[in-house]
Amino acid sequence: MNVEDLQLTPRPHSAELLSWAADAGREPVSERAVGTVLTLLELAGARMHDGFPELSSGLVQELLYERIHLYVQPADDESPLAYGAAVRLLVDHQRAARRLNAKRQQRLHEEAEWQGELLAGLLRRPHLVTWPRLYALLLRADGVDSTDLAAVRGRLDAFRELPEEQRIEVFTALDGLDQPEGVEGWEPGVLLGIGMATDGARLLLERQLMERSYRNLAGLTALGHPMPEELAGDYPAFEAAVQAEALRLCGEWTVPGLPELLLTDYQDLAPEPGAAEVDGYLLQRGLVDLPLPEGDWTFPGDE
């Protein structure tokens, strides 16, 4: 399978934008933040012009308030405010390219600054975290070399040996999250929500990658050329390639390889509940009035 033929992988013009910023005497912005912002804007369906996504108020809010906290765990040496700064850099680049007037530039600047500050708070909320973000915090707190997959596996193996209660205590000790309620704040519904958010975030990313592939390959059909084999008949291979690319991106934004490990070898540490598990939780707590299905509906913290 030729993944390049599928045109799944985003190619953000990060270097070009940062070079323009340096020439313009702008304050440096994290390259990682710039690449993430450009990638997520493109995948969100932003109109592209000369390789750069065009901004709107709706896209700025969707990016900074609804999307980035699903995927990104800033590195220890990276300010969460870097993502709002990256959006403002793109705003100024659009203005320099005469695709924005001064009034619109100012409006988007203000929105990006405000939403960027909100994002810094969202990234610290335990109930908004996802499994890859949570374990990225854990690995960094323990000083694990995130480039060494064997070391990452070793820490996850050690964490697996801990009783459930001690794992929760480890989560409550993470400095990257605000935890006013301590251990009590990590009740079963929070853990269930983390799994649901993780699953939903990955599925959303996969759908956006599929749409990107179809969008970029539409010209082949118009010219009478055949689509790649994965789209013409071997659809499972296409789905597998999409999932692999989604996991790669999620790893790029947290710890490389970590999201795939949590989805495969360490599912017990990062459960993603299905409909039955969600229904069981709601039924057990009397939130819906239906017969409780057969099975073991004990959740962490219930013992």
PDB file of C-alpha atoms in Angstrom:
ATOM      1  CA  MET A   1       0.000   0.000   0.000  1.00  0.00           C
ATOM      2  CA  ASN A   2       1.378   3.393  -1.019  1.00  0.00           C
ATOM      3  CA  VAL A   3       0.245   5.796   1.696  1.00  0.00           C
ATOM      4  CA  GLU A   4       1.531   8.747  -0.338  1.00  0.00           C
ATOM      5  CA  ASP A   5      -0.966   7.907  -3.094  1.00  0.00           C
ATOM      6  CA  LEU A   6      -3.797   8.332  -0.579  1.00  0.00           C
ATOM      7  CA  GLN A   7      -2.647  11.883   0.282  1.00  0.00           C
ATOM      8  CA  LEU A   8      -3.641  11.431   3.903  1.00  0.00           C
ATOM      9  CA  THR A   9      -0.712  13.092   5.621  1.00  0.00           C
ATOM     10  CA  PRO A  10      -1.054  16.854   6.188  1.00  0.00           C
ATOM     11  CA  ARG A  11       1.919  18.901   5.033  1.00  0.00           C
ATOM     12  CA  PRO A  12       1.713  22.145   7.038  1.00  0.00           C
ATOM     13  CA  HIS A  13       3.857  25.007   5.767  1.00  0.00           C
ATOM     14  CA  SER A  14       5.299  25.559   9.227  1.00  0.00           C
ATOM     15  CA  ALA A  15       8.848  26.347   8.094  1.00  0.00           C
ATOM     16  CA  GLU A  16       7.611  28.901   5.590  1.00  0.00           C
ATOM     17  CA  LEU A  17       5.437  30.660   8.166  1.00  0.00           C
ATOM     18  CA  LEU A  18       8.231  30.697  10.747  1.00  0.00           C
ATOM     19  CA  SER A  19      10.689  32.002   8.159  1.00  0.00           C
ATOM     20  CA  TRP A  20       8.283  34.816   7.305  1.00  0.00           C
ATOM     21  CA  ALA A  21       7.921  35.603  11.015  1.00  0.00           C
ATOM     22  CA  ALA A  22      11.694  35.754  11.495  1.00  0.00           C
ATOM     23  CA  ASP A  23      12.124  38.053   8.484  1.00  0.00           C
ATOM     24  CA  ALA A  24       9.351  40.270   9.835  1.00  0.00           C
ATOM     25  CA  GLY A  25      11.059  40.494  13.212  1.00  0.00           C
ATOM     26  CA  ARG A  26       8.232  38.707  14.973  1.00  0.00           C
ATOM     27  CA  GLU A  27       8.625  37.087  18.378  1.00  0.00           C
ATOM     28  CA  PRO A  28       9.503  33.374  18.021  1.00  0.00           C
ATOM     29  CA  VAL A  29       6.646  30.865  18.272  1.00  0.00           C
ATOM     30  CA  SER A  30       6.983  27.145  18.988  1.00  0.00           C
ATOM     31  CA  GLU A  31       7.396  25.201  15.730  1.00  0.00           C
ATOM     32  CA  ARG A  32       5.351  22.370  17.233  1.00  0.00           C
ATOM     33  CA  ALA A  33       2.493  24.744  18.027  1.00  0.00           C
ATOM     34  CA  VAL A  34       2.592  26.257  14.553  1.00  0.00           C
ATOM     35  CA  GLY A  35       2.526  22.848  12.861  1.00  0.00           C
ATOM     36  CA  THR A  36      -0.320  21.638  15.062  1.00  0.00           C
ATOM     37  CA  VAL A  37      -2.417  24.733  14.435  1.00  0.00           C
ATOM     38  CA  LEU A  38      -1.920  24.572  10.665  1.00  0.00           C
ATOM     39  CA  THR A  39      -2.703  20.843  10.592  1.00  0.00           C
ATOM     40  CA  LEU A  40      -5.869  21.025  12.685  1.00  0.00           C
ATOM     41  CA  LEU A  41      -7.176  24.028  10.759  1.00  0.00           C
ATOM     42  CA  GLU A  42      -6.731  22.213   7.453  1.00  0.00           C
ATOM     43  CA  LEU A  43      -8.386  19.071   8.786  1.00  0.00           C
ATOM     44  CA  ALA A  44     -11.275  21.163  10.118  1.00  0.00           C
ATOM     45  CA  GLY A  45     -12.056  22.127   6.525  1.00  0.00           C
ATOM     46  CA  ALA A  46     -10.512  25.588   6.351  1.00  0.00           C
ATOM     47  CA  ARG A  47     -10.190  26.983   2.843  1.00  0.00           C
ATOM     48  CA  MET A  48      -6.591  26.743   1.712  1.00  0.00           C
ATOM     49  CA  HIS A  49      -4.747  29.507  -0.107  1.00  0.00           C
ATOM     50  CA  ASP A  50      -1.114  29.045  -1.166  1.00  0.00           C
ATOM     51  CA  GLY A  51      -0.846  26.198   1.321  1.00  0.00           C
ATOM     52  CA  PHE A  52      -2.157  28.168   4.311  1.00  0.00           C
ATOM     53  CA  PRO A  53      -5.592  27.841   5.941  1.00  0.00           C
ATOM     54  CA  GLU A  54      -7.787  30.928   5.854  1.00  0.00           C
ATOM     55  CA  LEU A  55      -9.144  31.926   9.243  1.00  0.00           C
ATOM     56  CA  SER A  56     -12.603  32.856  10.440  1.00  0.00           C
ATOM     57  CA  SER A  57     -13.989  33.554  13.897  1.00  0.00           C
ATOM     58  CA  GLY A  58     -15.744  30.184  13.900  1.00  0.00           C
ATOM     59  CA  LEU A  59     -12.580  28.296  13.002  1.00  0.00           C
ATOM     60  CA  VAL A  60     -10.553  30.093  15.677  1.00  0.00           C
ATOM     61  CA  GLN A  61     -13.091  29.143  18.347  1.00  0.00           C
ATOM     62  CA  GLU A  62     -13.392  25.555  17.096  1.00  0.00           C
ATOM     63  CA  LEU A  63      -9.628  25.148  17.079  1.00  0.00           C
ATOM     64  CA  LEU A  64      -8.690  26.751  20.404  1.00  0.00           C
ATOM     65  CA  TYR A  65     -11.793  25.987  22.461  1.00  0.00           C
ATOM     66  CA  GLU A  66     -13.069  22.693  21.070  1.00  0.00           C
ATOM     67  CA  ARG A  67     -10.208  20.800  19.415  1.00  0.00           C
ATOM     68  CA  ILE A  68      -6.684  21.322  20.707  1.00  0.00           C
ATOM     69  CA  HIS A  69      -7.372  20.112  24.249  1.00  0.00           C
ATOM     70  CA  LEU A  70      -8.504  16.775  22.778  1.00  0.00           C
ATOM     71  CA  TYR A  71      -5.131  16.072  21.213  1.00  0.00           C
ATOM     72  CA  VAL A  72      -2.271  18.183  22.515  1.00  0.00           C
ATOM     73  CA  GLN A  73      -0.238  17.909  25.685  1.00  0.00           C
ATOM     74  CA  PRO A  74       2.286  20.761  25.589  1.00  0.00           C
ATOM     75  CA  ALA A  75       5.863  19.787  26.291  1.00  0.00           C
ATOM     76  CA  ASP A  76       7.453  20.890  29.563  1.00  0.00           C
ATOM     77  CA  ASP A  77       9.375  23.638  27.780  1.00  0.00           C
ATOM     78  CA  GLU A  78       6.357  24.819  25.788  1.00  0.00           C
ATOM     79  CA  SER A  79       3.809  27.353  26.990  1.00  0.00           C
ATOM     80  CA  PRO A  80       0.133  26.482  26.402  1.00  0.00           C
ATOM     81  CA  LEU A  81      -0.203  30.074  25.210  1.00  0.00           C
ATOM     82  CA  ALA A  82       1.954  29.147  22.195  1.00  0.00           C
ATOM     83  CA  TYR A  83      -1.111  27.862  20.350  1.00  0.00           C
ATOM     84  CA  GLY A  84      -2.944  31.163  20.527  1.00  0.00           C
ATOM     85  CA  ALA A  85       0.306  32.874  19.510  1.00  0.00           C
ATOM     86  CA  ALA A  86       0.555  30.563  16.482  1.00  0.00           C
ATOM     87  CA  VAL A  87      -2.963  31.560  15.406  1.00  0.00           C
ATOM     88  CA  ARG A  88      -2.095  35.258  15.766  1.00  0.00           C
ATOM     89  CA  LEU A  89       1.007  34.680  13.662  1.00  0.00           C
ATOM     90  CA  LEU A  90      -1.154  33.163  10.933  1.00  0.00           C
ATOM     91  CA  VAL A  91      -3.545  36.125  11.194  1.00  0.00           C
ATOM     92  CA  ASP A  92      -0.672  38.546  10.603  1.00  0.00           C
ATOM     93  CA  HIS A  93       0.614  36.443   7.717  1.00  0.00           C
ATOM     94  CA  GLN A  94      -2.808  36.629   6.075  1.00  0.00           C
ATOM     95  CA  ARG A  95      -2.863  40.375   6.583  1.00  0.00           C
ATOM     96  CA  ALA A  96       0.585  40.719   4.991  1.00  0.00           C
ATOM     97  CA  ALA A  97      -0.688  38.674   2.043  1.00  0.00           C
ATOM     98  CA  ARG A  98      -3.649  41.089   1.755  1.00  0.00           C
ATOM     99  CA  ARG A  99      -6.258  38.474   2.514  1.00  0.00           C
ATOM    100  CA  LEU A 100      -7.480  40.377   5.576  1.00  0.00           C
ATOM    101  CA  ASN A 101      -8.227  44.024   6.137  1.00  0.00           C
ATOM    102  CA  ALA A 102      -6.950  45.806   9.246  1.00  0.00           C
ATOM    103  CA  LYS A 103     -10.290  45.623  11.070  1.00  0.00           C
ATOM    104  CA  ARG A 104     -10.635  41.903  10.503  1.00  0.00           C
ATOM    105  CA  GLN A 105      -7.013  41.347  11.514  1.00  0.00           C
ATOM    106  CA  GLN A 106      -7.600  43.129  14.811  1.00  0.00           C
ATOM    107  CA  ARG A 107     -10.803  41.200  15.495  1.00  0.00           C
ATOM    108  CA  LEU A 108      -9.177  37.814  14.847  1.00  0.00           C
ATOM    109  CA  HIS A 109      -6.148  38.844  16.887  1.00  0.00           C
ATOM    110  CA  GLU A 110      -8.318  39.614  19.894  1.00  0.00           C
ATOM    111  CA  GLU A 111     -10.280  36.394  19.513  1.00  0.00           C
ATOM    112  CA  ALA A 112      -7.127  34.294  19.225  1.00  0.00           C
ATOM    113  CA  GLU A 113      -5.619  35.917  22.313  1.00  0.00           C
ATOM    114  CA  TRP A 114      -8.769  35.389  24.376  1.00  0.00           C
ATOM    115  CA  GLN A 115      -9.408  31.848  23.172  1.00  0.00           C
ATOM    116  CA  GLY A 116      -5.730  31.012  23.609  1.00  0.00           C
ATOM    117  CA  GLU A 117      -5.912  32.025  27.266  1.00  0.00           C
ATOM    118  CA  LEU A 118      -9.028  29.895  27.708  1.00  0.00           C
ATOM    119  CA  LEU A 119      -7.187  26.959  26.145  1.00  0.00           C
ATOM    120  CA  ALA A 120      -4.444  27.213  28.762  1.00  0.00           C
ATOM    121  CA  GLY A 121      -7.128  26.603  31.395  1.00  0.00           C
ATOM    122  CA  LEU A 122      -8.842  23.828  29.459  1.00  0.00           C
ATOM    123  CA  LEU A 123      -5.594  21.895  29.223  1.00  0.00           C
ATOM    124  CA  ARG A 124      -5.450  21.741  33.021  1.00  0.00           C
ATOM    125  CA  ARG A 125      -8.945  20.310  33.599  1.00  0.00           C
ATOM    126  CA  PRO A 126      -8.954  16.602  34.508  1.00  0.00           C
ATOM    127  CA  HIS A 127     -12.431  15.997  33.109  1.00  0.00           C
ATOM    128  CA  LEU A 128     -11.318  17.241  29.670  1.00  0.00           C
ATOM    129  CA  VAL A 129      -8.170  15.140  29.393  1.00  0.00           C
ATOM    130  CA  THR A 130      -7.780  12.126  27.084  1.00  0.00           C
ATOM    131  CA  TRP A 131      -5.761   8.966  27.756  1.00  0.00           C
ATOM    132  CA  PRO A 132      -2.779   9.902  25.526  1.00  0.00           C
ATOM    133  CA  ARG A 133      -2.584  13.334  27.178  1.00  0.00           C
ATOM    134  CA  LEU A 134      -2.895  11.869  30.669  1.00  0.00           C
ATOM    135  CA  TYR A 135      -0.178   9.277  30.151  1.00  0.00           C
ATOM    136  CA  ALA A 136       2.040  11.847  28.444  1.00  0.00           C
ATOM    137  CA  LEU A 137       1.848  13.856  31.670  1.00  0.00           C
ATOM    138  CA  LEU A 138       2.658  10.731  33.683  1.00  0.00           C
ATOM    139  CA  LEU A 139       5.685   9.845  31.553  1.00  0.00           C
ATOM    140  CA  ARG A 140       7.063  13.375  31.724  1.00  0.00           C
ATOM    141  CA  ALA A 141       6.520  13.604  35.474  1.00  0.00           C
ATOM    142  CA  ASP A 142       8.613  10.441  35.847  1.00  0.00           C
ATOM    143  CA  GLY A 143      11.340  11.715  33.532  1.00  0.00           C
ATOM    144  CA  VAL A 144      10.833   8.942  30.975  1.00  0.00           C
ATOM    145  CA  ASP A 145      12.601   9.505  27.655  1.00  0.00           C
ATOM    146  CA  SER A 146       9.642   9.907  25.308  1.00  0.00           C
ATOM    147  CA  THR A 147      11.799   9.022  22.303  1.00  0.00           C
ATOM    148  CA  ASP A 148      12.595   5.595  23.789  1.00  0.00           C
ATOM    149  CA  LEU A 149       9.587   3.351  23.155  1.00  0.00           C
ATOM    150  CA  ALA A 150      11.079   0.604  25.324  1.00  0.00           C
ATOM    151  CA  ALA A 151      11.279   3.041  28.235  1.00  0.00           C
ATOM    152  CA  VAL A 152       7.687   4.094  27.623  1.00  0.00           C
ATOM    153  CA  ARG A 153       6.600   0.441  27.658  1.00  0.00           C
ATOM    154  CA  GLY A 154       8.570  -0.153  30.841  1.00  0.00           C
ATOM    155  CA  ARG A 155       6.789   2.672  32.666  1.00  0.00           C
ATOM    156  CA  LEU A 156       3.382   1.495  31.481  1.00  0.00           C
ATOM    157  CA  ASP A 157       4.214  -2.053  32.599  1.00  0.00           C
ATOM    158  CA  ALA A 158       5.152  -0.772  36.046  1.00  0.00           C
ATOM    159  CA  PHE A 159       2.001   1.337  36.237  1.00  0.00           C
ATOM    160  CA  ARG A 160      -0.073  -1.698  35.311  1.00  0.00           C
ATOM    161  CA  GLU A 161       1.211  -3.485  38.414  1.00  0.00           C
ATOM    162  CA  LEU A 162      -0.299  -0.875  40.721  1.00  0.00           C
ATOM    163  CA  PRO A 163      -3.763  -1.388  42.238  1.00  0.00           C
ATOM    164  CA  GLU A 164      -6.471   0.808  40.733  1.00  0.00           C
ATOM    165  CA  GLU A 165      -6.586   3.065  43.801  1.00  0.00           C
ATOM    166  CA  GLN A 166      -2.861   3.771  43.611  1.00  0.00           C
ATOM    167  CA  ARG A 167      -3.106   4.587  39.920  1.00  0.00           C
ATOM    168  CA  ILE A 168      -5.706   7.223  40.730  1.00  0.00           C
ATOM    169  CA  GLU A 169      -3.420   8.617  43.429  1.00  0.00           C
ATOM    170  CA  VAL A 170      -0.673   8.960  40.808  1.00  0.00           C
ATOM    171  CA  PHE A 171      -3.054  10.871  38.543  1.00  0.00           C
ATOM    172  CA  THR A 172      -3.984  13.244  41.368  1.00  0.00           C
ATOM    173  CA  ALA A 173      -0.312  14.059  41.925  1.00  0.00           C
ATOM    174  CA  LEU A 174       0.281  15.279  38.348  1.00  0.00           C
ATOM    175  CA  ASP A 175       1.246  18.954  38.344  1.00  0.00           C
ATOM    176  CA  GLY A 176      -0.132  19.516  34.857  1.00  0.00           C
ATOM    177  CA  LEU A 177      -3.733  19.223  36.036  1.00  0.00           C
ATOM    178  CA  ASP A 178      -5.828  21.240  38.488  1.00  0.00           C
ATOM    179  CA  GLN A 179      -7.226  18.836  41.071  1.00  0.00           C
ATOM    180  CA  PRO A 180      -9.164  20.639  43.798  1.00  0.00           C
ATOM    181  CA  GLU A 181     -11.152  17.515  44.693  1.00  0.00           C
ATOM    182  CA  GLY A 182      -8.200  15.127  44.965  1.00  0.00           C
ATOM    183  CA  VAL A 183      -8.852  11.393  44.696  1.00  0.00           C
ATOM    184  CA  GLU A 184     -12.593  11.903  45.196  1.00  0.00           C
ATOM    185  CA  GLY A 185     -12.687  13.938  41.990  1.00  0.00           C
ATOM    186  CA  TRP A 186     -11.666  10.908  39.948  1.00  0.00           C
ATOM    187  CA  GLU A 187     -14.953   9.071  40.340  1.00  0.00           C
ATOM    188  CA  PRO A 188     -15.940   6.366  37.801  1.00  0.00           C
ATOM    189  CA  GLY A 189     -17.808   8.816  35.584  1.00  0.00           C
ATOM    190  CA  VAL A 190     -14.631  10.836  35.056  1.00  0.00           C
ATOM    191  CA  LEU A 191     -12.689   7.764  33.940  1.00  0.00           C
ATOM    192  CA  LEU A 192     -15.567   6.765  31.687  1.00  0.00           C
ATOM    193  CA  GLY A 193     -15.579  10.248  30.189  1.00  0.00           C
ATOM    194  CA  ILE A 194     -11.838  10.123  29.497  1.00  0.00           C
ATOM    195  CA  GLY A 195     -12.306   6.935  27.524  1.00  0.00           C
ATOM    196  CA  MET A 196     -15.263   8.323  25.600  1.00  0.00           C
ATOM    197  CA  ALA A 197     -13.394  11.546  24.810  1.00  0.00           C
ATOM    198  CA  THR A 198     -10.366   9.591  23.602  1.00  0.00           C
ATOM    199  CA  ASP A 199     -12.451   7.424  21.303  1.00  0.00           C
ATOM    200  CA  GLY A 200     -14.445  10.380  19.980  1.00  0.00           C
ATOM    201  CA  ALA A 201     -11.361  12.510  19.357  1.00  0.00           C
ATOM    202  CA  ARG A 202      -9.639   9.755  17.381  1.00  0.00           C
ATOM    203  CA  LEU A 203     -12.756   8.966  15.324  1.00  0.00           C
ATOM    204  CA  LEU A 204     -13.188  12.664  14.512  1.00  0.00           C
ATOM    205  CA  LEU A 205      -9.576  12.861  13.369  1.00  0.00           C
ATOM    206  CA  GLU A 206      -9.992   9.741  11.238  1.00  0.00           C
ATOM    207  CA  ARG A 207     -13.082  11.181   9.553  1.00  0.00           C
ATOM    208  CA  GLN A 208     -11.261  14.426   8.807  1.00  0.00           C
ATOM    209  CA  LEU A 209      -8.315  12.530   7.345  1.00  0.00           C
ATOM    210  CA  MET A 210     -10.668  10.537   5.115  1.00  0.00           C
ATOM    211  CA  GLU A 211     -12.271  13.740   3.911  1.00  0.00           C
ATOM    212  CA  ARG A 212      -8.834  15.203   3.220  1.00  0.00           C
ATOM    213  CA  SER A 213      -7.921  12.177   1.131  1.00  0.00           C
ATOM    214  CA  TYR A 214     -11.140  12.299  -0.893  1.00  0.00           C
ATOM    215  CA  ARG A 215     -10.829  16.052  -1.349  1.00  0.00           C
ATOM    216  CA  ASN A 216      -7.243  15.869  -2.588  1.00  0.00           C
ATOM    217  CA  LEU A 217      -7.935  12.950  -4.905  1.00  0.00           C
ATOM    218  CA  ALA A 218     -11.108  14.340  -6.432  1.00  0.00           C
ATOM    219  CA  GLY A 219      -9.094  15.734  -9.302  1.00  0.00           C
ATOM    220  CA  LEU A 220      -8.127  12.226 -10.415  1.00  0.00           C
ATOM    221  CA  THR A 221     -11.718  11.364 -11.169  1.00  0.00           C
ATOM    222  CA  ALA A 222     -12.228  14.629 -13.000  1.00  0.00           C
ATOM    223  CA  LEU A 223      -9.272  13.797 -15.241  1.00  0.00           C
ATOM    224  CA  GLY A 224     -10.473  10.249 -15.809  1.00  0.00           C
ATOM    225  CA  HIS A 225      -7.670   8.654 -13.814  1.00  0.00           C
ATOM    226  CA  PRO A 226      -8.382   5.705 -11.493  1.00  0.00           C
ATOM    227  CA  MET A 227      -8.462   6.212  -7.760  1.00  0.00           C
ATOM    228  CA  PRO A 228      -5.872   4.402  -5.591  1.00  0.00           C
ATOM    229  CA  GLU A 229      -6.651   0.735  -5.096  1.00  0.00           C
ATOM    230  CA  GLU A 230      -7.479   1.298  -1.407  1.00  0.00           C
ATOM    231  CA  LEU A 231     -10.329   3.615  -2.431  1.00  0.00           C
ATOM    232  CA  ALA A 232     -11.397   1.648  -5.476  1.00  0.00           C
ATOM    233  CA  GLY A 233     -11.850  -1.705  -3.779  1.00  0.00           C
ATOM    234  CA  ASP A 234      -9.631  -2.538  -0.819  1.00  0.00           C
ATOM    235  CA  TYR A 235     -11.457  -0.266   1.596  1.00  0.00           C
ATOM    236  CA  PRO A 236     -10.286  -2.030   4.805  1.00  0.00           C
ATOM    237  CA  ALA A 237      -6.715  -1.176   3.832  1.00  0.00           C
ATOM    238  CA  PHE A 238      -7.761   2.468   3.477  1.00  0.00           C
ATOM    239  CA  GLU A 239      -9.392   2.428   6.908  1.00  0.00           C
ATOM    240  CA  ALA A 240      -6.256   0.875   8.407  1.00  0.00           C
ATOM    241  CA  ALA A 241      -4.092   3.568   6.814  1.00  0.00           C
ATOM    242  CA  VAL A 242      -6.401   6.287   8.157  1.00  0.00           C
ATOM    243  CA  GLN A 243      -6.277   4.896  11.687  1.00  0.00           C
ATOM    244  CA  ALA A 244      -2.484   4.589  11.534  1.00  0.00           C
ATOM    245  CA  GLU A 245      -2.159   8.206  10.424  1.00  0.00           C
ATOM    246  CA  ALA A 246      -4.555   9.390  13.151  1.00  0.00           C
ATOM    247  CA  LEU A 247      -2.524   7.555  15.787  1.00  0.00           C
ATOM    248  CA  ARG A 248       0.711   8.962  14.378  1.00  0.00           C
ATOM    249  CA  LEU A 249      -0.628  12.505  14.643  1.00  0.00           C
ATOM    250  CA  CYS A 250      -1.918  11.924  18.166  1.00  0.00           C
ATOM    251  CA  GLY A 251       1.548  10.664  19.071  1.00  0.00           C
ATOM    252  CA  GLU A 252       3.168  13.681  17.478  1.00  0.00           C
ATOM    253  CA  TRP A 253       1.023  15.886  19.727  1.00  0.00           C
ATOM    254  CA  THR A 254       1.693  13.872  22.914  1.00  0.00           C
ATOM    255  CA  VAL A 255       4.347  11.106  22.924  1.00  0.00           C
ATOM    256  CA  PRO A 256       5.297   9.286  19.691  1.00  0.00           C
ATOM    257  CA  GLY A 257       3.925   5.745  19.689  1.00  0.00           C
ATOM    258  CA  LEU A 258       1.981   6.191  22.937  1.00  0.00           C
ATOM    259  CA  PRO A 259      -1.571   6.450  21.491  1.00  0.00           C
ATOM    260  CA  GLU A 260      -1.086   3.237  19.516  1.00  0.00           C
ATOM    261  CA  LEU A 261       0.236   1.398  22.587  1.00  0.00           C
ATOM    262  CA  LEU A 262      -2.750   2.524  24.655  1.00  0.00           C
ATOM    263  CA  LEU A 263      -5.143   1.354  21.957  1.00  0.00           C
ATOM    264  CA  THR A 264      -3.486  -2.055  21.519  1.00  0.00           C
ATOM    265  CA  ASP A 265      -1.162  -3.483  24.171  1.00  0.00           C
ATOM    266  CA  TYR A 266      -2.401  -1.403  27.114  1.00  0.00           C
ATOM    267  CA  GLN A 267      -6.151  -1.171  26.627  1.00  0.00           C
ATOM    268  CA  ASP A 268      -6.652  -2.102  30.271  1.00  0.00           C
ATOM    269  CA  LEU A 269      -4.883   1.121  31.290  1.00  0.00           C
ATOM    270  CA  ALA A 270      -6.849   3.244  28.834  1.00  0.00           C
ATOM    271  CA  PRO A 271     -10.308   1.698  28.392  1.00  0.00           C
ATOM    272  CA  GLU A 272     -12.627   3.182  25.791  1.00  0.00           C
ATOM    273  CA  PRO A 273     -16.159   2.151  26.792  1.00  0.00           C
ATOM    274  CA  GLY A 274     -18.714   0.979  24.288  1.00  0.00           C
ATOM    275  CA  ALA A 275     -22.461   1.500  24.442  1.00  0.00           C
ATOM    276  CA  ALA A 276     -22.934  -1.432  26.821  1.00  0.00           C
ATOM    277  CA  GLU A 277     -20.447  -0.051  29.350  1.00  0.00           C
ATOM    278  CA  VAL A 278     -21.985   3.420  29.205  1.00  0.00           C
ATOM    279  CA  ASP A 279     -25.493   2.015  29.607  1.00  0.00           C
ATOM    280  CA  GLY A 280     -24.306  -0.121  32.510  1.00  0.00           C
ATOM    281  CA  TYR A 281     -22.841   2.916  34.265  1.00  0.00           C
ATOM    282  CA  LEU A 282     -26.031   4.933  33.800  1.00  0.00           C
ATOM    283  CA  LEU A 283     -28.237   2.083  34.921  1.00  0.00           C
ATOM    284  CA  GLN A 284     -26.160   1.299  37.989  1.00  0.00           C
ATOM    285  CA  ARG A 285     -26.410   4.884  39.141  1.00  0.00           C
ATOM    286  CA  GLY A 286     -30.110   5.185  38.428  1.00  0.00           C
ATOM    287  CA  LEU A 287     -29.650   7.782  35.712  1.00  0.00           C
ATOM    288  CA  VAL A 288     -31.897   5.819  33.340  1.00  0.00           C
ATOM    289  CA  ASP A 289     -34.848   3.587  34.159  1.00  0.00           C
ATOM    290  CA  LEU A 290     -34.169   0.378  32.228  1.00  0.00           C
ATOM    291  CA  PRO A 291     -33.488  -3.236  33.266  1.00  0.00           C
ATOM    292  CA  LEU A 292     -29.824  -3.736  34.152  1.00  0.00           C
ATOM    293  CA  PRO A 293     -28.229  -6.054  31.550  1.00  0.00           C
ATOM    294  CA  GLU A 294     -26.428  -9.171  32.647  1.00  0.00           C
ATOM    295  CA  GLY A 295     -22.743  -8.886  33.397  1.00  0.00           C
ATOM    296  CA  ASP A 296     -20.296  -7.412  35.884  1.00  0.00           C
ATOM    297  CA  TRP A 297     -20.966  -3.675  36.122  1.00  0.00           C
ATOM    298  CA  THR A 298     -18.431  -2.884  38.840  1.00  0.00           C
ATOM    299  CA  PHE A 299     -16.473   0.278  38.066  1.00  0.00           C
ATOM    300  CA  PRO A 300     -13.161   1.510  39.483  1.00  0.00           C
ATOM    301  CA  GLY A 301     -13.803   3.098  42.848  1.00  0.00           C
ATOM    302  CA  ASP A 302     -16.914   1.033  43.570  1.00  0.00           C
ATOM    303  CA  GLU A 303     -15.159  -1.609  45.665  1.00  0.00           C
TER     304      GLU A 303
END
